[in-house]
Structure formats: C-alpha cells, structure tokens
mmCIF file with all atom_site columns, C-alpha atoms in Angstrom:
data_model
loop_
_atom_site.group_PDB
_atom_site.id
_atom_site.type_symbol
_atom_site.label_atom_id
_atom_site.label_alt_id
_atom_site.label_comp_id
_atom_site.label_asym_id
_atom_site.label_entity_id
_atom_site.label_seq_id
_atom_site.pdbx_PDB_ins_code
_atom_site.Cartn_x
_atom_site.Cartn_y
_atom_site.Cartn_z
_atom_site.occupancy
_atom_site.B_iso_or_equiv
_atom_site.pdbx_formal_charge
_atom_site.auth_seq_id
_atom_site.auth_comp_id
_atom_site.auth_asym_id
_atom_site.auth_atom_id
_atom_site.pdbx_PDB_model_num
ATOM 1   C CA . MET A 1 1   ? 21.432  11.486  -12.389 1.00 84.00 ? 1   MET A CA 1
ATOM 2   C CA . LEU A 1 2   ? 20.012  12.403  -15.809 1.00 89.00 ? 2   LEU A CA 1
ATOM 3   C CA . SER A 1 3   ? 17.776  15.455  -15.469 1.00 92.00 ? 3   SER A CA 1
ATOM 4   C CA . ASN A 1 4   ? 15.985  17.422  -17.711 1.00 94.00 ? 4   ASN A CA 1
ATOM 5   C CA . ARG A 1 5   ? 13.348  20.722  -18.143 1.00 94.00 ? 5   ARG A CA 1
ATOM 6   C CA . VAL A 1 6   ? 10.588  18.227  -20.436 1.00 96.00 ? 6   VAL A CA 1
ATOM 7   C CA . LYS A 1 7   ? 8.249   19.238  -17.360 1.00 95.00 ? 7   LYS A CA 1
ATOM 8   C CA . GLU A 1 8   ? 8.604   22.740  -17.749 1.00 95.00 ? 8   GLU A CA 1
ATOM 9   C CA . LEU A 1 9   ? 8.845   23.232  -21.324 1.00 95.00 ? 9   LEU A CA 1
ATOM 10  C CA . ARG A 1 10  ? 5.942   20.536  -22.502 1.00 96.00 ? 10  ARG A CA 1
ATOM 11  C CA . ALA A 1 11  ? 3.924   23.682  -19.411 1.00 95.00 ? 11  ALA A CA 1
ATOM 12  C CA . ARG A 1 12  ? 5.109   26.392  -21.479 1.00 94.00 ? 12  ARG A CA 1
ATOM 13  C CA . TYR A 1 13  ? 3.993   24.810  -24.700 1.00 94.00 ? 13  TYR A CA 1
ATOM 14  C CA . GLY A 1 14  ? 0.951   24.132  -23.315 1.00 94.00 ? 14  GLY A CA 1
ATOM 15  C CA . PHE A 1 15  ? 0.950   20.588  -24.581 1.00 95.00 ? 15  PHE A CA 1
ATOM 16  C CA . THR A 1 16  ? -0.340  17.262  -22.110 1.00 95.00 ? 16  THR A CA 1
ATOM 17  C CA . GLN A 1 17  ? 1.891   14.209  -22.280 1.00 95.00 ? 17  GLN A CA 1
ATOM 18  C CA . SER A 1 18  ? 0.067   13.057  -24.970 1.00 95.00 ? 18  SER A CA 1
ATOM 19  C CA . GLU A 1 19  ? 0.530   14.856  -26.782 1.00 96.00 ? 19  GLU A CA 1
ATOM 20  C CA . LEU A 1 20  ? 4.436   15.434  -26.393 1.00 97.00 ? 20  LEU A CA 1
ATOM 21  C CA . GLY A 1 21  ? 4.224   11.152  -26.585 1.00 96.00 ? 21  GLY A CA 1
ATOM 22  C CA . LYS A 1 22  ? 2.649   11.717  -30.208 1.00 96.00 ? 22  LYS A CA 1
ATOM 23  C CA . GLN A 1 23  ? 5.011   14.173  -31.448 1.00 96.00 ? 23  GLN A CA 1
ATOM 24  C CA . VAL A 1 24  ? 7.701   12.168  -30.562 1.00 96.00 ? 24  VAL A CA 1
ATOM 25  C CA . ASP A 1 25  ? 6.428   8.759   -31.688 1.00 96.00 ? 25  ASP A CA 1
ATOM 26  C CA . VAL A 1 26  ? 6.118   7.685   -27.809 1.00 96.00 ? 26  VAL A CA 1
ATOM 27  C CA . THR A 1 27  ? 3.209   6.330   -24.856 1.00 94.00 ? 27  THR A CA 1
ATOM 28  C CA . ARG A 1 28  ? 2.294   9.053   -22.668 1.00 94.00 ? 28  ARG A CA 1
ATOM 29  C CA . GLN A 1 29  ? 3.731   7.010   -20.320 1.00 94.00 ? 29  GLN A CA 1
ATOM 30  C CA . THR A 1 30  ? 7.105   7.137   -21.199 1.00 96.00 ? 30  THR A CA 1
ATOM 31  C CA . ILE A 1 31  ? 6.968   11.122  -21.694 1.00 96.00 ? 31  ILE A CA 1
ATOM 32  C CA . ALA A 1 32  ? 5.814   10.739  -17.266 1.00 95.00 ? 32  ALA A CA 1
ATOM 33  C CA . PHE A 1 33  ? 8.631   8.596   -16.536 1.00 95.00 ? 33  PHE A CA 1
ATOM 34  C CA . ILE A 1 34  ? 11.505  10.834  -18.163 1.00 96.00 ? 34  ILE A CA 1
ATOM 35  C CA . GLU A 1 35  ? 9.570   13.438  -16.846 1.00 95.00 ? 35  GLU A CA 1
ATOM 36  C CA . LYS A 1 36  ? 9.905   12.148  -13.008 1.00 92.00 ? 36  LYS A CA 1
ATOM 37  C CA . GLY A 1 37  ? 13.365  11.174  -13.818 1.00 90.00 ? 37  GLY A CA 1
ATOM 38  C CA . GLU A 1 38  ? 13.143  7.312   -14.032 1.00 89.00 ? 38  GLU A CA 1
ATOM 39  C CA . PHE A 1 39  ? 14.400  6.765   -16.808 1.00 91.00 ? 39  PHE A CA 1
ATOM 40  C CA . SER A 1 40  ? 16.105  7.771   -19.619 1.00 93.00 ? 40  SER A CA 1
ATOM 41  C CA . PRO A 1 41  ? 15.507  8.176   -23.457 1.00 96.00 ? 41  PRO A CA 1
ATOM 42  C CA . SER A 1 42  ? 17.613  7.133   -26.340 1.00 96.00 ? 42  SER A CA 1
ATOM 43  C CA . ILE A 1 43  ? 19.201  9.652   -28.307 1.00 96.00 ? 43  ILE A CA 1
ATOM 44  C CA . THR A 1 44  ? 17.316  9.729   -30.475 1.00 96.00 ? 44  THR A CA 1
ATOM 45  C CA . LEU A 1 45  ? 13.953  10.358  -27.504 1.00 97.00 ? 45  LEU A CA 1
ATOM 46  C CA . ALA A 1 46  ? 15.996  13.747  -26.784 1.00 96.00 ? 46  ALA A CA 1
ATOM 47  C CA . LEU A 1 47  ? 17.086  14.978  -30.165 1.00 97.00 ? 47  LEU A CA 1
ATOM 48  C CA . LYS A 1 48  ? 12.762  14.402  -31.442 1.00 96.00 ? 48  LYS A CA 1
ATOM 49  C CA . LEU A 1 49  ? 11.671  16.163  -27.539 1.00 97.00 ? 49  LEU A CA 1
ATOM 50  C CA . ALA A 1 50  ? 14.592  18.898  -27.321 1.00 96.00 ? 50  ALA A CA 1
ATOM 51  C CA . LYS A 1 51  ? 13.058  19.567  -31.753 1.00 96.00 ? 51  LYS A CA 1
ATOM 52  C CA . VAL A 1 52  ? 9.574   19.782  -30.409 1.00 96.00 ? 52  VAL A CA 1
ATOM 53  C CA . LEU A 1 53  ? 10.326  21.885  -27.560 1.00 96.00 ? 53  LEU A CA 1
ATOM 54  C CA . LYS A 1 54  ? 12.641  24.228  -29.610 1.00 95.00 ? 54  LYS A CA 1
ATOM 55  C CA . VAL A 1 55  ? 15.486  23.691  -27.108 1.00 96.00 ? 55  VAL A CA 1
ATOM 56  C CA . GLU A 1 56  ? 19.120  21.967  -27.543 1.00 95.00 ? 56  GLU A CA 1
ATOM 57  C CA . VAL A 1 57  ? 19.994  19.311  -25.923 1.00 95.00 ? 57  VAL A CA 1
ATOM 58  C CA . GLY A 1 58  ? 22.239  20.052  -23.125 1.00 94.00 ? 58  GLY A CA 1
ATOM 59  C CA . ASP A 1 59  ? 19.762  22.404  -22.551 1.00 93.00 ? 59  ASP A CA 1
ATOM 60  C CA . LEU A 1 60  ? 16.685  19.731  -21.893 1.00 95.00 ? 60  LEU A CA 1
ATOM 61  C CA . PHE A 1 61  ? 19.325  17.683  -20.241 1.00 95.00 ? 61  PHE A CA 1
ATOM 62  C CA . TRP A 1 62  ? 22.092  17.718  -18.446 1.00 94.00 ? 62  TRP A CA 1
ATOM 63  C CA . LEU A 1 63  ? 23.303  14.850  -15.476 1.00 92.00 ? 63  LEU A CA 1
ATOM 64  C CA . GLU A 1 64  ? 23.652  16.094  -12.032 1.00 86.00 ? 64  GLU A CA 1
ATOM 65  C CA . GLU A 1 65  ? 26.414  15.006  -9.499  1.00 77.00 ? 65  GLU A CA 1
ATOM 66  C CA . GLU A 1 66  ? 25.202  12.253  -7.006  1.00 68.00 ? 66  GLU A CA 1
ATOM 67  C CA . MET B 2 1   ? -3.433  2.117   -20.621 1.00 65.00 ? 1   MET B CA 1
ATOM 68  C CA . LYS B 2 2   ? -6.188  0.299   -18.746 1.00 59.00 ? 2   LYS B CA 1
ATOM 69  C CA . GLN B 2 3   ? -7.976  -1.804  -22.034 1.00 67.00 ? 3   GLN B CA 1
ATOM 70  C CA . ASP B 2 4   ? -4.756  -2.938  -22.890 1.00 80.00 ? 4   ASP B CA 1
ATOM 71  C CA . PHE B 2 5   ? -5.987  -6.864  -22.519 1.00 86.00 ? 5   PHE B CA 1
ATOM 72  C CA . ARG B 2 6   ? -1.764  -7.351  -21.912 1.00 88.00 ? 6   ARG B CA 1
ATOM 73  C CA . MET B 2 7   ? -2.071  -4.889  -19.438 1.00 90.00 ? 7   MET B CA 1
ATOM 74  C CA . THR B 2 8   ? -4.570  -7.647  -17.396 1.00 92.00 ? 8   THR B CA 1
ATOM 75  C CA . TYR B 2 9   ? -3.032  -11.219 -19.538 1.00 93.00 ? 9   TYR B CA 1
ATOM 76  C CA . PRO B 2 10  ? -0.969  -12.813 -16.717 1.00 95.00 ? 10  PRO B CA 1
ATOM 77  C CA . LEU B 2 11  ? -4.751  -12.428 -15.055 1.00 96.00 ? 11  LEU B CA 1
ATOM 78  C CA . TRP B 2 12  ? -6.169  -14.343 -16.748 1.00 95.00 ? 12  TRP B CA 1
ATOM 79  C CA . ASN B 2 13  ? -3.072  -16.667 -17.255 1.00 95.00 ? 13  ASN B CA 1
ATOM 80  C CA . MET B 2 14  ? -3.387  -17.129 -12.793 1.00 97.00 ? 14  MET B CA 1
ATOM 81  C CA . ALA B 2 15  ? -7.469  -17.704 -13.576 1.00 97.00 ? 15  ALA B CA 1
ATOM 82  C CA . PHE B 2 16  ? -6.127  -20.412 -15.849 1.00 97.00 ? 16  PHE B CA 1
ATOM 83  C CA . ILE B 2 17  ? -3.986  -21.570 -13.468 1.00 97.00 ? 17  ILE B CA 1
ATOM 84  C CA . LEU B 2 18  ? -6.376  -21.675 -10.644 1.00 97.00 ? 18  LEU B CA 1
ATOM 85  C CA . ILE B 2 19  ? -8.298  -24.371 -12.817 1.00 96.00 ? 19  ILE B CA 1
ATOM 86  C CA . LEU B 2 20  ? -5.667  -26.007 -13.550 1.00 95.00 ? 20  LEU B CA 1
ATOM 87  C CA . ALA B 2 21  ? -4.972  -26.679 -9.897  1.00 95.00 ? 21  ALA B CA 1
ATOM 88  C CA . VAL B 2 22  ? -8.404  -27.410 -9.138  1.00 93.00 ? 22  VAL B CA 1
ATOM 89  C CA . MET B 2 23  ? -8.619  -30.077 -12.086 1.00 92.00 ? 23  MET B CA 1
ATOM 90  C CA . ALA B 2 24  ? -5.015  -31.804 -10.761 1.00 91.00 ? 24  ALA B CA 1
ATOM 91  C CA . VAL B 2 25  ? -6.657  -33.211 -7.981  1.00 87.00 ? 25  VAL B CA 1
ATOM 92  C CA . GLY B 2 26  ? -8.860  -34.911 -10.089 1.00 80.00 ? 26  GLY B CA 1
ATOM 93  C CA . PHE B 2 27  ? -6.126  -36.087 -12.241 1.00 78.00 ? 27  PHE B CA 1
ATOM 94  C CA . THR B 2 28  ? -3.257  -37.098 -9.581  1.00 74.00 ? 28  THR B CA 1
ATOM 95  C CA . SER B 2 29  ? -5.937  -38.888 -7.339  1.00 68.00 ? 29  SER B CA 1
ATOM 96  C CA . SER B 2 30  ? -5.100  -42.643 -6.218  1.00 58.00 ? 30  SER B CA 1
ATOM 97  C CA . PHE B 2 31  ? -9.215  -42.967 -7.147  1.00 56.00 ? 31  PHE B CA 1
ATOM 98  C CA . VAL B 2 32  ? -8.627  -42.003 -11.068 1.00 57.00 ? 32  VAL B CA 1
ATOM 99  C CA . ASN B 2 33  ? -7.993  -45.472 -13.338 1.00 61.00 ? 33  ASN B CA 1
ATOM 100 C CA . VAL B 2 34  ? -6.404  -43.821 -16.905 1.00 65.00 ? 34  VAL B CA 1
ATOM 101 C CA . THR B 2 35  ? -6.957  -46.323 -19.737 1.00 69.00 ? 35  THR B CA 1
ATOM 102 C CA . LYS B 2 36  ? -5.718  -45.683 -23.216 1.00 71.00 ? 36  LYS B CA 1
ATOM 103 C CA . THR B 2 37  ? -6.374  -47.860 -25.757 1.00 74.00 ? 37  THR B CA 1
ATOM 104 C CA . ASP B 2 38  ? -5.242  -46.728 -30.098 1.00 74.00 ? 38  ASP B CA 1
ATOM 105 C CA . SER B 2 39  ? -8.758  -46.218 -29.807 1.00 75.00 ? 39  SER B CA 1
ATOM 106 C CA . SER B 2 40  ? -10.440 -44.199 -26.505 1.00 75.00 ? 40  SER B CA 1
ATOM 107 C CA . LEU B 2 41  ? -9.016  -42.375 -23.695 1.00 70.00 ? 41  LEU B CA 1
ATOM 108 C CA . SER B 2 42  ? -11.460 -44.187 -20.513 1.00 68.00 ? 42  SER B CA 1
ATOM 109 C CA . ILE B 2 43  ? -11.279 -41.733 -17.030 1.00 65.00 ? 43  ILE B CA 1
ATOM 110 C CA . GLN B 2 44  ? -13.157 -43.506 -14.171 1.00 65.00 ? 44  GLN B CA 1
ATOM 111 C CA . ALA B 2 45  ? -12.908 -42.049 -11.392 1.00 62.00 ? 45  ALA B CA 1
ATOM 112 C CA . GLN B 2 46  ? -14.168 -41.794 -7.885  1.00 73.00 ? 46  GLN B CA 1
ATOM 113 C CA . ALA B 2 47  ? -16.823 -39.181 -6.384  1.00 77.00 ? 47  ALA B CA 1
ATOM 114 C CA . LEU B 2 48  ? -15.042 -36.387 -5.333  1.00 77.00 ? 48  LEU B CA 1
ATOM 115 C CA . GLU B 2 49  ? -12.792 -36.063 -7.539  1.00 79.00 ? 49  GLU B CA 1
ATOM 116 C CA . GLY B 2 50  ? -14.603 -37.213 -10.379 1.00 79.00 ? 50  GLY B CA 1
ATOM 117 C CA . PHE B 2 51  ? -16.468 -34.330 -9.842  1.00 84.00 ? 51  PHE B CA 1
ATOM 118 C CA . LEU B 2 52  ? -14.127 -32.215 -10.131 1.00 86.00 ? 52  LEU B CA 1
ATOM 119 C CA . LEU B 2 53  ? -12.508 -32.560 -12.511 1.00 87.00 ? 53  LEU B CA 1
ATOM 120 C CA . PHE B 2 54  ? -15.452 -32.743 -14.576 1.00 89.00 ? 54  PHE B CA 1
ATOM 121 C CA . ALA B 2 55  ? -16.292 -28.966 -12.890 1.00 92.00 ? 55  ALA B CA 1
ATOM 122 C CA . ALA B 2 56  ? -12.576 -27.976 -13.465 1.00 92.00 ? 56  ALA B CA 1
ATOM 123 C CA . LEU B 2 57  ? -12.897 -28.791 -16.783 1.00 93.00 ? 57  LEU B CA 1
ATOM 124 C CA . ILE B 2 58  ? -16.375 -26.840 -16.937 1.00 95.00 ? 58  ILE B CA 1
ATOM 125 C CA . ALA B 2 59  ? -15.086 -23.934 -15.560 1.00 96.00 ? 59  ALA B CA 1
ATOM 126 C CA . TYR B 2 60  ? -11.718 -24.123 -18.061 1.00 95.00 ? 60  TYR B CA 1
ATOM 127 C CA . LEU B 2 61  ? -13.839 -24.255 -21.535 1.00 96.00 ? 61  LEU B CA 1
ATOM 128 C CA . VAL B 2 62  ? -16.293 -21.128 -19.429 1.00 97.00 ? 62  VAL B CA 1
ATOM 129 C CA . LEU B 2 63  ? -12.566 -19.577 -19.400 1.00 96.00 ? 63  LEU B CA 1
ATOM 130 C CA . ILE B 2 64  ? -11.818 -20.403 -22.357 1.00 95.00 ? 64  ILE B CA 1
ATOM 131 C CA . THR B 2 65  ? -14.612 -18.875 -23.851 1.00 96.00 ? 65  THR B CA 1
ATOM 132 C CA . ILE B 2 66  ? -14.493 -15.930 -22.789 1.00 96.00 ? 66  ILE B CA 1
ATOM 133 C CA . TYR B 2 67  ? -11.210 -15.625 -22.611 1.00 94.00 ? 67  TYR B CA 1
ATOM 134 C CA . LEU B 2 68  ? -11.791 -15.832 -26.654 1.00 94.00 ? 68  LEU B CA 1
ATOM 135 C CA . ILE B 2 69  ? -14.523 -13.320 -27.362 1.00 94.00 ? 69  ILE B CA 1
ATOM 136 C CA . ALA B 2 70  ? -12.434 -11.020 -25.219 1.00 93.00 ? 70  ALA B CA 1
ATOM 137 C CA . LEU B 2 71  ? -9.613  -11.580 -27.158 1.00 93.00 ? 71  LEU B CA 1
ATOM 138 C CA . SER B 2 72  ? -11.251 -11.856 -30.378 1.00 93.00 ? 72  SER B CA 1
ATOM 139 C CA . SER B 2 73  ? -12.906 -7.570  -29.463 1.00 93.00 ? 73  SER B CA 1
ATOM 140 C CA . TYR B 2 74  ? -9.035  -6.450  -27.849 1.00 92.00 ? 74  TYR B CA 1
ATOM 141 C CA . ASN B 2 75  ? -8.004  -7.701  -31.569 1.00 92.00 ? 75  ASN B CA 1
ATOM 142 C CA . ARG B 2 76  ? -11.371 -5.866  -33.928 1.00 93.00 ? 76  ARG B CA 1
ATOM 143 C CA . LYS B 2 77  ? -11.196 -2.839  -31.517 1.00 91.00 ? 77  LYS B CA 1
ATOM 144 C CA . ASN B 2 78  ? -6.500  -2.479  -31.887 1.00 88.00 ? 78  ASN B CA 1
ATOM 145 C CA . PRO B 2 79  ? -5.625  -3.666  -35.524 1.00 89.00 ? 79  PRO B CA 1
ATOM 146 C CA . ASP B 2 80  ? -2.715  -2.392  -35.556 1.00 85.00 ? 80  ASP B CA 1
ATOM 147 C CA . LYS B 2 81  ? -1.328  -4.046  -32.206 1.00 83.00 ? 81  LYS B CA 1
ATOM 148 C CA . LYS B 2 82  ? -3.647  -7.593  -32.154 1.00 87.00 ? 82  LYS B CA 1
ATOM 149 C CA . ILE B 2 83  ? -2.673  -10.298 -30.167 1.00 88.00 ? 83  ILE B CA 1
ATOM 150 C CA . SER B 2 84  ? -2.023  -14.011 -31.467 1.00 88.00 ? 84  SER B CA 1
ATOM 151 C CA . PRO B 2 85  ? -3.713  -16.732 -28.695 1.00 83.00 ? 85  PRO B CA 1
ATOM 152 C CA . PHE B 2 86  ? -1.879  -19.241 -30.258 1.00 85.00 ? 86  PHE B CA 1
ATOM 153 C CA . SER B 2 87  ? 1.637   -17.105 -29.554 1.00 85.00 ? 87  SER B CA 1
ATOM 154 C CA . MET B 2 88  ? 4.947   -17.874 -28.422 1.00 88.00 ? 88  MET B CA 1
ATOM 155 C CA . ARG B 2 89  ? 6.157   -14.851 -26.556 1.00 88.00 ? 89  ARG B CA 1
ATOM 156 C CA . PRO B 2 90  ? 4.828   -14.138 -24.087 1.00 89.00 ? 90  PRO B CA 1
ATOM 157 C CA . PRO B 2 91  ? 1.468   -11.006 -25.487 1.00 89.00 ? 91  PRO B CA 1
ATOM 158 C CA . GLU B 2 92  ? 2.082   -9.837  -22.409 1.00 90.00 ? 92  GLU B CA 1
ATOM 159 C CA . TYR B 2 93  ? 5.476   -7.913  -22.550 1.00 91.00 ? 93  TYR B CA 1
ATOM 160 C CA . MET B 2 94  ? 5.527   -3.801  -23.785 1.00 90.00 ? 94  MET B CA 1
ATOM 161 C CA . GLU B 2 95  ? 8.176   -3.526  -26.210 1.00 88.00 ? 95  GLU B CA 1
ATOM 162 C CA . GLN B 2 96  ? 5.539   -0.240  -27.519 1.00 87.00 ? 96  GLN B CA 1
ATOM 163 C CA . ASP B 2 97  ? 8.332   2.520   -27.325 1.00 93.00 ? 97  ASP B CA 1
ATOM 164 C CA . GLU B 2 98  ? 11.972  2.813   -25.415 1.00 95.00 ? 98  GLU B CA 1
ATOM 165 C CA . GLY B 2 99  ? 9.231   3.912   -21.803 1.00 94.00 ? 99  GLY B CA 1
ATOM 166 C CA . MET B 2 100 ? 7.650   0.580   -22.069 1.00 95.00 ? 100 MET B CA 1
ATOM 167 C CA . THR B 2 101 ? 10.659  -1.703  -23.286 1.00 96.00 ? 101 THR B CA 1
ATOM 168 C CA . PHE B 2 102 ? 12.085  -0.227  -19.686 1.00 96.00 ? 102 PHE B CA 1
ATOM 169 C CA . ILE B 2 103 ? 9.211   -1.171  -17.223 1.00 95.00 ? 103 ILE B CA 1
ATOM 170 C CA . THR B 2 104 ? 8.590   -4.303  -18.705 1.00 96.00 ? 104 THR B CA 1
ATOM 171 C CA . ARG B 2 105 ? 12.639  -5.205  -18.600 1.00 96.00 ? 105 ARG B CA 1
ATOM 172 C CA . LYS B 2 106 ? 12.019  -4.340  -14.941 1.00 95.00 ? 106 LYS B CA 1
ATOM 173 C CA . ALA B 2 107 ? 9.289   -6.110  -13.923 1.00 96.00 ? 107 ALA B CA 1
ATOM 174 C CA . VAL B 2 108 ? 10.695  -9.354  -15.894 1.00 97.00 ? 108 VAL B CA 1
ATOM 175 C CA . GLN B 2 109 ? 13.701  -9.310  -13.848 1.00 97.00 ? 109 GLN B CA 1
ATOM 176 C CA . LYS B 2 110 ? 11.894  -8.820  -10.614 1.00 97.00 ? 110 LYS B CA 1
ATOM 177 C CA . VAL B 2 111 ? 10.447  -12.682 -12.826 1.00 98.00 ? 111 VAL B CA 1
ATOM 178 C CA . TYR B 2 112 ? 13.877  -14.437 -13.671 1.00 98.00 ? 112 TYR B CA 1
ATOM 179 C CA . THR B 2 113 ? 14.847  -13.435 -10.068 1.00 98.00 ? 113 THR B CA 1
ATOM 180 C CA . PHE B 2 114 ? 11.894  -15.270 -8.210  1.00 98.00 ? 114 PHE B CA 1
ATOM 181 C CA . ILE B 2 115 ? 12.336  -18.665 -10.509 1.00 97.00 ? 115 ILE B CA 1
ATOM 182 C CA . THR B 2 116 ? 15.972  -18.924 -10.416 1.00 97.00 ? 116 THR B CA 1
ATOM 183 C CA . TRP B 2 117 ? 15.653  -19.156 -6.386  1.00 96.00 ? 117 TRP B CA 1
ATOM 184 C CA . THR B 2 118 ? 12.531  -21.070 -6.368  1.00 97.00 ? 118 THR B CA 1
ATOM 185 C CA . LEU B 2 119 ? 12.812  -23.977 -9.406  1.00 96.00 ? 119 LEU B CA 1
ATOM 186 C CA . PRO B 2 120 ? 15.822  -24.729 -7.391  1.00 96.00 ? 120 PRO B CA 1
ATOM 187 C CA . PHE B 2 121 ? 14.587  -24.977 -3.678  1.00 96.00 ? 121 PHE B CA 1
ATOM 188 C CA . PHE B 2 122 ? 11.653  -27.035 -5.279  1.00 96.00 ? 122 PHE B CA 1
ATOM 189 C CA . ALA B 2 123 ? 13.404  -29.985 -6.638  1.00 96.00 ? 123 ALA B CA 1
ATOM 190 C CA . LEU B 2 124 ? 15.596  -29.655 -3.768  1.00 96.00 ? 124 LEU B CA 1
ATOM 191 C CA . ILE B 2 125 ? 12.875  -30.084 -1.186  1.00 96.00 ? 125 ILE B CA 1
ATOM 192 C CA . VAL B 2 126 ? 11.143  -32.949 -3.874  1.00 95.00 ? 126 VAL B CA 1
ATOM 193 C CA . MET B 2 127 ? 14.517  -34.751 -3.667  1.00 95.00 ? 127 MET B CA 1
ATOM 194 C CA . LEU B 2 128 ? 14.354  -34.631 -0.453  1.00 96.00 ? 128 LEU B CA 1
ATOM 195 C CA . PHE B 2 129 ? 10.862  -35.534 0.631   1.00 94.00 ? 129 PHE B CA 1
ATOM 196 C CA . PRO B 2 130 ? 8.593   -38.356 -0.349  1.00 93.00 ? 130 PRO B CA 1
ATOM 197 C CA . ILE B 2 131 ? 5.818   -35.266 -1.395  1.00 91.00 ? 131 ILE B CA 1
ATOM 198 C CA . PRO B 2 132 ? 2.992   -36.796 -2.907  1.00 91.00 ? 132 PRO B CA 1
ATOM 199 C CA . ARG B 2 133 ? 2.306   -35.919 -6.398  1.00 91.00 ? 133 ARG B CA 1
ATOM 200 C CA . LEU B 2 134 ? -0.651  -32.939 -6.113  1.00 91.00 ? 134 LEU B CA 1
ATOM 201 C CA . PHE B 2 135 ? 1.344   -31.375 -3.977  1.00 93.00 ? 135 PHE B CA 1
ATOM 202 C CA . ILE B 2 136 ? 4.207   -31.614 -6.496  1.00 95.00 ? 136 ILE B CA 1
ATOM 203 C CA . VAL B 2 137 ? 2.312   -30.538 -8.621  1.00 95.00 ? 137 VAL B CA 1
ATOM 204 C CA . TRP B 2 138 ? 0.853   -27.514 -7.523  1.00 95.00 ? 138 TRP B CA 1
ATOM 205 C CA . GLY B 2 139 ? 4.023   -26.720 -6.167  1.00 96.00 ? 139 GLY B CA 1
ATOM 206 C CA . ILE B 2 140 ? 4.666   -26.115 -9.821  1.00 96.00 ? 140 ILE B CA 1
ATOM 207 C CA . LEU B 2 141 ? 1.534   -24.229 -10.717 1.00 97.00 ? 141 LEU B CA 1
ATOM 208 C CA . ALA B 2 142 ? 2.564   -21.873 -7.536  1.00 97.00 ? 142 ALA B CA 1
ATOM 209 C CA . VAL B 2 143 ? 5.694   -20.737 -9.628  1.00 97.00 ? 143 VAL B CA 1
ATOM 210 C CA . ALA B 2 144 ? 4.185   -20.088 -12.244 1.00 97.00 ? 144 ALA B CA 1
ATOM 211 C CA . PHE B 2 145 ? 1.053   -17.886 -10.485 1.00 98.00 ? 145 PHE B CA 1
ATOM 212 C CA . GLY B 2 146 ? 3.820   -16.691 -8.672  1.00 98.00 ? 146 GLY B CA 1
ATOM 213 C CA . GLN B 2 147 ? 5.565   -15.874 -12.113 1.00 97.00 ? 147 GLN B CA 1
ATOM 214 C CA . ASN B 2 148 ? 2.264   -13.897 -13.307 1.00 97.00 ? 148 ASN B CA 1
ATOM 215 C CA . LEU B 2 149 ? 1.271   -12.444 -9.786  1.00 98.00 ? 149 LEU B CA 1
ATOM 216 C CA . ILE B 2 150 ? 5.043   -10.575 -10.155 1.00 98.00 ? 150 ILE B CA 1
ATOM 217 C CA . TYR B 2 151 ? 5.186   -9.331  -13.643 1.00 97.00 ? 151 TYR B CA 1
ATOM 218 C CA . TYR B 2 152 ? 1.573   -7.470  -12.636 1.00 97.00 ? 152 TYR B CA 1
ATOM 219 C CA . LEU B 2 153 ? 2.640   -6.059  -9.809  1.00 97.00 ? 153 LEU B CA 1
ATOM 220 C CA . GLU B 2 154 ? 5.099   -4.089  -10.936 1.00 96.00 ? 154 GLU B CA 1
ATOM 221 C CA . MET B 2 155 ? 3.278   -3.351  -14.121 1.00 95.00 ? 155 MET B CA 1
ATOM 222 C CA . ARG B 2 156 ? 0.441   -2.100  -12.347 1.00 94.00 ? 156 ARG B CA 1
ATOM 223 C CA . ARG B 2 157 ? 3.124   -0.704  -9.877  1.00 93.00 ? 157 ARG B CA 1
ATOM 224 C CA . GLN B 2 158 ? 5.228   1.160   -12.506 1.00 91.00 ? 158 GLN B CA 1
ATOM 225 C CA . LEU B 2 159 ? 2.161   2.251   -14.684 1.00 90.00 ? 159 LEU B CA 1
ATOM 226 C CA . LYS B 2 160 ? 0.508   3.730   -12.293 1.00 87.00 ? 160 LYS B CA 1
ATOM 227 C CA . GLY B 2 161 ? 3.385   6.107   -11.117 1.00 75.00 ? 161 GLY B CA 1
ATOM 228 C CA . ALA B 2 162 ? 2.902   7.025   -14.726 1.00 76.00 ? 162 ALA B CA 1
ATOM 229 C CA . THR B 2 163 ? 0.284   9.580   -13.618 1.00 71.00 ? 163 THR B CA 1
ATOM 230 C CA . GLU B 2 164 ? 0.115   12.674  -15.471 1.00 64.00 ? 164 GLU B CA 1
#
C-alpha cells in the first residue's frame, strides 16, 4: 500500500488542497484522493508534489507492508 | 464541483428517459395508428394514450429547452471546458486530471458490470416469455436509467469522500 505525507507537509506550508492542486495542475479532489491513500499518483505528479513540498519523492511517498 | 454540469448530466439523462417511458405508452399502444406517406405522417390515438403522448411530447420539449438554456449558461461561465450537446462521447466523463480520470473509470466499470449482466438477462426474458412491446421498451429504458443512476451515485460517493 502506498502511504504519503502530503497532508502533513501541505499543512506545514499552510496550503489548502485547492492551492496545492493549482501548483501541480490538478483538482482539489485529486489532492484529497492522494491524501486519503485512495489513489496512487503518476510519477510525474509525485515529482511535482515533491518539488512543491520541498522533499524527495521517497520521503513523500513510500510503500507500506500490507 | 457541484456546479459542474458534467456532474449532474446523468440526472438530465434520467429525466429524459422517464419522459420517453411515458411517451412509449402512447407510441406502443395498440390504440395508436401511425400512417406514413411520402409527404406526411399522421398519428391517430385513443384518448388516454393520445393524452400521454401529447403530454410527454410537451414535457420533452420543455425539458430540452431548459436543458439547452442550462447548458449554454454553463458553457458561457466555463469557456475552457465547454460541453457540446452533439458530442458522441458522453459529456459526464470527468477527466480533467488523473485523479478525476481514476474515479470516472471506477464509475464506468460499475456501469459496465451492470450492463454486462442486465442486457443478456433481459434478452433471455424477452425470448422466453411473450412480453408486450411496451414492456420491452420500458425494460430497455430501465437499463438506460439504471446505468445513469449507477454512474451518478458512484461519482457522487467518490466526490463526497474528497472533502477537505
């Protein structure tokens, strides 16, 4: 299962889901799906998110044992 | 997202299907005679069937007028994501990014599963039993109604879960 720190880091930088979505060219809903772990983003989107949230992709997304 | 016309599009489809179901009573009734010549089409119907046919036609015209006004208003407010009423591709698909494409695919999969089971089952029922023409038309419209309902409810459920 893919886990992530998107919500935590978004809160740290004071972004709303809409603001973060705008910065990476996706809807607010897509950010919400990612934060809830319901949707695994593409490599491109993961890289964009990592860049905006100023972390390495590996520190933003990681695989967790089932 | 609530203001997005694509989200409510299945509801419009369902309303049109309901009117068609009423119209079918008039068209499929044995009391209705349709005479077609090279230059004219005349329809003779008994009182009830004729009334239903006429009322459904009026309702259809009213609904299509409201629909076109709502659609043009949406297109004016959203020039970057206009919807064409003549598009072959269902306008209710929400594919503006990969997350929305993901939930659209999930909803479409549910509809596909529904169609996969209902159409052969319905065909079997029609083959086995002497079902009146009106019920066959209603059955087809019920499948169409069901597919829109499943799609709408699934999209609504997914988007409801995406709250901030």
